[in-house]
Amino acid sequence: MITLLDYGAGNVRSVVNAIESLGETVRTVAAAEDILSAEKLVFPGVGAFGSMMAILNREGYVGPLKAYLASGRPFLGICLGLHALFESSEEAPAVEGLGFIQGTVKRFAVDRAVPHIGWNGLAIRQPSRLFEGLAGDEKFYFVHSFHVAPEDPAAVLTTTDYGYTFVSAIQKGPVLATQFHPEKSGRNGLRLLENFIKPGVQATLPDIRPEQTRLAKRIIACLDVRANDRGDLVVTKGDQYDVREEGEVRNLGKPVELARGYYEEGADEITFLNITGFRDFPLEDMPMLEVLRQTSRKVFVPLTIGGGIRNYTDVNGRVYSALEVAAEYFRSGADKISIGSDAVTIAEAYRQTGRKSGDSAIEEIARVYGSQAVVISIDPRRVYVHHPADVDHHVIETALPGPEGQKYCWYQCTVKGGREGRDLDAVTLARVCEELGAGEILLNCIDRDGTNAGFDLELIKAVKSAVGIPVIASSGAGRVDHFLDVFRRTEAESALAAGIFHRREVPIGTVKGFLRGKVEIRS
Ligand code: 1PR
């Protein structure tokens, strides 16, 4: 029996799912006594350091946690569950941590995109039971803006490199804690969790111990989901956002089965977009939530879900906030949510007033779940102009001239699945959303969507150079070399595709096989 400390701040379902998939039973802490009586305690922290410690204090968990840690029983902290063990954090300087490990938690100070999101390696520093059966060169999933800095080098279990070397796991007797997420790290992550759970596992030092580690470029499979005309929930795919073929919604398969298949083939992440979210309200769209629940029981890589995340008033006049909608998605197994149309509305309001409202969906969800959980999905379309001064937008010079030979263009944001263009450009939208607290940009391109013509590198370069958060390049992948192009010629951290995966024209394994040895990827 594994005891799980869920202090109610976010998605711990994936941890429960991962442990249950190993055949274990999970008991969730409901009162302080449950911590004291635990035999093996797992603490997956979520959210922010200050609010986590506030809840632990309010619930009376701090004393029992300190007693448990001192008792010599097994403990596994994950992410913020690692940070909690330290004395303090730069994320909330006035707040005291549990102080089990001397040292502090520091904000990443690197000349790279923060949060550090994705699959990175471990330089293993000492033997541990966690490593039984691992070769040592595996990559694990990270998503964080802060990292720990223990004073005692003896506590360092692994380090990882991202701009500089930081401590990515600690070990002090039976107390283990990782910055990365084993529950989101595929088969190797499950193995690591199993090593923690199983009795009689020996401490091992894997054979391969890289001195330096590298963050992998991610390959993401995207599933656009909607009900077809018969009411079945299907994965569909548009050509420049038009998903109908001979009047019918294209049906490319069942969402859970496809997601499971992509996970098995090596997808680093799965994204679901409820493409009718702008007109249907997700909380009434129970099948979509069920898709997420079922997928998260079988798929152990990060899941993003988008569509319909905004404030909503139902027919009875009950008002739902975007935060409530997101909360339901997180509870159902999402690790990140993606906001499309509402991000445009929020950015327009911000530009008009010149100040943050403080209660926009982006700000609220980032405050409660952290920036890394908020992805902005941008649906831009090229608008050509003869001269940069013709419009008050971020204009680029393009190597692909317009129909009248125009040498310049800007990328117009659209809402409602591309149906409505707005007076806002994609570069400005990305910048504003970053300022409001978004953690990642999913950069689509309507002109390229479903064309197999390759990514719009000009768009990706323009947005990537305007923001400091990671960018997912999307739309247009048709061949393996398109992925190499996007990684060699832009700074995008990941590349997303849909059509070629669904139609099995270019499977994920083929993309990864082609990229191996050319760019850093997760094997
Ligand atoms: O506006 O917050 O409700 O979110 C709706 C979400 O649904 C947005 O993220 C928007 O991008 C998406 N969406 C809406 N309508 C469509 C449509 O196709 N009619 N899908 C749509 C956009 C997602 C793309 C696609 C890539 C790769 N498709 O990410 O997967 O273009 O495709 P490809 O590899 O086949 O070229 P809200």
PDB file of N, CA, C and O in Angstrom, residues 119 130 132-135 137-140 180-195 263 300 522-523:
ATOM      1  N   TRP A 119      12.417  16.385 -22.151  1.00  0.00           N
ATOM      2  CA  TRP A 119      13.120  15.157 -21.758  1.00  0.00           C
ATOM      3  C   TRP A 119      14.606  15.437 -21.696  1.00  0.00           C
ATOM      4  O   TRP A 119      15.218  15.794 -22.683  1.00  0.00           O
ATOM      5  N   LEU A 130      16.626   3.266  -7.019  1.00  0.00           N
ATOM      6  CA  LEU A 130      15.804   3.769  -8.129  1.00  0.00           C
ATOM      7  C   LEU A 130      16.324   3.310  -9.485  1.00  0.00           C
ATOM      8  O   LEU A 130      15.579   3.247 -10.459  1.00  0.00           O
ATOM      9  N   GLU A 132      17.810   0.397 -10.497  1.00  0.00           N
ATOM     10  CA  GLU A 132      17.903  -1.010 -10.891  1.00  0.00           C
ATOM     11  C   GLU A 132      17.255  -1.203 -12.273  1.00  0.00           C
ATOM     12  O   GLU A 132      16.150  -0.727 -12.515  1.00  0.00           O
ATOM     13  N   GLY A 133      17.962  -1.870 -13.158  1.00  0.00           N
ATOM     14  CA  GLY A 133      17.418  -2.158 -14.490  1.00  0.00           C
ATOM     15  C   GLY A 133      17.582  -1.032 -15.490  1.00  0.00           C
ATOM     16  O   GLY A 133      17.200  -1.176 -16.646  1.00  0.00           O
ATOM     17  N   LEU A 134      18.120   0.111 -15.078  1.00  0.00           N
ATOM     18  CA  LEU A 134      18.311   1.213 -16.032  1.00  0.00           C
ATOM     19  C   LEU A 134      19.750   1.196 -16.546  1.00  0.00           C
ATOM     20  O   LEU A 134      20.679   0.832 -15.817  1.00  0.00           O
ATOM     21  N   ALA A 135      19.930   1.602 -17.806  1.00  0.00           N
ATOM     22  CA  ALA A 135      21.281   1.624 -18.382  1.00  0.00           C
ATOM     23  C   ALA A 135      22.042   2.863 -17.921  1.00  0.00           C
ATOM     24  O   ALA A 135      23.264   2.868 -17.818  1.00  0.00           O
ATOM     25  N   ASP A 137      21.530   5.979 -19.471  1.00  0.00           N
ATOM     26  CA  ASP A 137      21.462   7.054 -20.477  1.00  0.00           C
ATOM     27  C   ASP A 137      20.010   7.404 -20.838  1.00  0.00           C
ATOM     28  O   ASP A 137      19.759   8.074 -21.838  1.00  0.00           O
ATOM     29  N   GLU A 138      19.055   6.981 -20.022  1.00  0.00           N
ATOM     30  CA  GLU A 138      17.647   7.259 -20.304  1.00  0.00           C
ATOM     31  C   GLU A 138      17.338   8.736 -20.058  1.00  0.00           C
ATOM     32  O   GLU A 138      18.009   9.399 -19.280  1.00  0.00           O
ATOM     33  N   LYS A 139      16.287   9.205 -20.722  1.00  0.00           N
ATOM     34  CA  LYS A 139      15.850  10.579 -20.475  1.00  0.00           C
ATOM     35  C   LYS A 139      14.531  10.570 -19.714  1.00  0.00           C
ATOM     36  O   LYS A 139      13.718   9.650 -19.878  1.00  0.00           O
ATOM     37  N   PHE A 140      14.342  11.604 -18.903  1.00  0.00           N
ATOM     38  CA  PHE A 140      13.135  11.717 -18.078  1.00  0.00           C
ATOM     39  C   PHE A 140      12.498  13.085 -18.323  1.00  0.00           C
ATOM     40  O   PHE A 140      13.164  14.027 -18.743  1.00  0.00           O
ATOM     41  N   PHE A 180      12.446  15.592 -11.879  1.00  0.00           N
ATOM     42  CA  PHE A 180      11.700  15.123 -13.046  1.00  0.00           C
ATOM     43  C   PHE A 180      10.482  14.316 -12.593  1.00  0.00           C
ATOM     44  O   PHE A 180      10.342  13.988 -11.419  1.00  0.00           O
ATOM     45  N   HIS A 181       9.631  14.003 -13.574  1.00  0.00           N
ATOM     46  CA  HIS A 181       8.374  13.311 -13.277  1.00  0.00           C
ATOM     47  C   HIS A 181       8.447  11.866 -13.753  1.00  0.00           C
ATOM     48  O   HIS A 181       8.195  11.617 -14.944  1.00  0.00           O
ATOM     49  N   PRO A 182       8.710  10.914 -12.865  1.00  0.00           N
ATOM     50  CA  PRO A 182       8.751   9.516 -13.325  1.00  0.00           C
ATOM     51  C   PRO A 182       7.411   9.088 -13.905  1.00  0.00           C
ATOM     52  O   PRO A 182       7.361   8.309 -14.872  1.00  0.00           O
ATOM     53  N   GLU A 183       6.331   9.621 -13.354  1.00  0.00           N
ATOM     54  CA  GLU A 183       4.985   9.202 -13.808  1.00  0.00           C
ATOM     55  C   GLU A 183       4.681   9.687 -15.212  1.00  0.00           C
ATOM     56  O   GLU A 183       3.695   9.280 -15.819  1.00  0.00           O
ATOM     57  N   LYS A 184       5.524  10.582 -15.745  1.00  0.00           N
ATOM     58  CA  LYS A 184       5.321  11.107 -17.100  1.00  0.00           C
ATOM     59  C   LYS A 184       6.484  10.728 -17.996  1.00  0.00           C
ATOM     60  O   LYS A 184       6.658  11.296 -19.070  1.00  0.00           O
ATOM     61  N   SER A 185       7.324   9.814 -17.534  1.00  0.00           N
ATOM     62  CA  SER A 185       8.553   9.501 -18.263  1.00  0.00           C
ATOM     63  C   SER A 185       8.517   8.129 -18.905  1.00  0.00           C
ATOM     64  O   SER A 185       9.524   7.420 -18.951  1.00  0.00           O
ATOM     65  N   GLY A 186       7.341   7.753 -19.386  1.00  0.00           N
ATOM     66  CA  GLY A 186       7.222   6.512 -20.139  1.00  0.00           C
ATOM     67  C   GLY A 186       7.653   5.295 -19.338  1.00  0.00           C
ATOM     68  O   GLY A 186       7.567   5.265 -18.116  1.00  0.00           O
ATOM     69  N   ARG A 187       8.123   4.284 -20.084  1.00  0.00           N
ATOM     70  CA  ARG A 187       8.472   3.006 -19.455  1.00  0.00           C
ATOM     71  C   ARG A 187       9.586   3.151 -18.421  1.00  0.00           C
ATOM     72  O   ARG A 187       9.563   2.523 -17.372  1.00  0.00           O
ATOM     73  N   ASN A 188      10.572   3.994 -18.721  1.00  0.00           N
ATOM     74  CA  ASN A 188      11.691   4.137 -17.782  1.00  0.00           C
ATOM     75  C   ASN A 188      11.249   4.787 -16.481  1.00  0.00           C
ATOM     76  O   ASN A 188      11.739   4.457 -15.406  1.00  0.00           O
ATOM     77  N   GLY A 189      10.307   5.711 -16.602  1.00  0.00           N
ATOM     78  CA  GLY A 189       9.777   6.347 -15.401  1.00  0.00           C
ATOM     79  C   GLY A 189       9.013   5.343 -14.548  1.00  0.00           C
ATOM     80  O   GLY A 189       9.125   5.337 -13.316  1.00  0.00           O
ATOM     81  N   LEU A 190       8.236   4.494 -15.223  1.00  0.00           N
ATOM     82  CA  LEU A 190       7.478   3.470 -14.481  1.00  0.00           C
ATOM     83  C   LEU A 190       8.449   2.513 -13.790  1.00  0.00           C
ATOM     84  O   LEU A 190       8.223   2.093 -12.651  1.00  0.00           O
ATOM     85  N   ARG A 191       9.548   2.197 -14.473  1.00  0.00           N
ATOM     86  CA  ARG A 191      10.545   1.307 -13.876  1.00  0.00           C
ATOM     87  C   ARG A 191      11.118   1.930 -12.593  1.00  0.00           C
ATOM     88  O   ARG A 191      11.268   1.280 -11.567  1.00  0.00           O
ATOM     89  N   LEU A 192      11.387   3.215 -12.674  1.00  0.00           N
ATOM     90  CA  LEU A 192      11.939   3.913 -11.518  1.00  0.00           C
ATOM     91  C   LEU A 192      10.945   3.918 -10.344  1.00  0.00           C
ATOM     92  O   LEU A 192      11.314   3.677  -9.185  1.00  0.00           O
ATOM     93  N   LEU A 193       9.672   4.137 -10.675  1.00  0.00           N
ATOM     94  CA  LEU A 193       8.639   4.105  -9.619  1.00  0.00           C
ATOM     95  C   LEU A 193       8.541   2.706  -9.021  1.00  0.00           C
ATOM     96  O   LEU A 193       8.417   2.539  -7.805  1.00  0.00           O
ATOM     97  N   GLU A 194       8.596   1.716  -9.883  1.00  0.00           N
ATOM     98  CA  GLU A 194       8.510   0.331  -9.424  1.00  0.00           C
ATOM     99  C   GLU A 194       9.682   0.005  -8.498  1.00  0.00           C
ATOM    100  O   GLU A 194       9.529  -0.671  -7.475  1.00  0.00           O
ATOM    101  N   ASN A 195      10.864   0.517  -8.845  1.00  0.00           N
ATOM    102  CA  ASN A 195      12.032   0.290  -7.996  1.00  0.00           C
ATOM    103  C   ASN A 195      11.836   0.889  -6.605  1.00  0.00           C
ATOM    104  O   ASN A 195      12.319   0.358  -5.611  1.00  0.00           O
ATOM    105  N   TYR A 263       1.837   6.738 -28.037  1.00  0.00           N
ATOM    106  CA  TYR A 263       2.682   6.582 -26.845  1.00  0.00           C
ATOM    107  C   TYR A 263       3.628   5.397 -27.042  1.00  0.00           C
ATOM    108  O   TYR A 263       4.842   5.506 -26.835  1.00  0.00           O
ATOM    109  N   PHE A 300       1.786   7.277 -20.374  1.00  0.00           N
ATOM    110  CA  PHE A 300       2.592   7.895 -19.332  1.00  0.00           C
ATOM    111  C   PHE A 300       3.608   8.885 -19.890  1.00  0.00           C
ATOM    112  O   PHE A 300       4.793   8.836 -19.594  1.00  0.00           O
ATOM    113  N   ARG A 522      14.741  11.877 -27.689  1.00  0.00           N
ATOM    114  CA  ARG A 522      14.591  10.782 -26.724  1.00  0.00           C
ATOM    115  C   ARG A 522      14.434   9.496 -27.533  1.00  0.00           C
ATOM    116  O   ARG A 522      13.572   9.412 -28.399  1.00  0.00           O
ATOM    117  N   SER A 523      15.244   8.512 -27.224  1.00  0.00           N
ATOM    118  CA  SER A 523      15.172   7.249 -27.982  1.00  0.00           C
ATOM    119  C   SER A 523      13.938   6.482 -27.585  1.00  0.00           C
ATOM    120  O   SER A 523      13.502   6.556 -26.466  1.00  0.00           O
TER     121      SER A 523
END
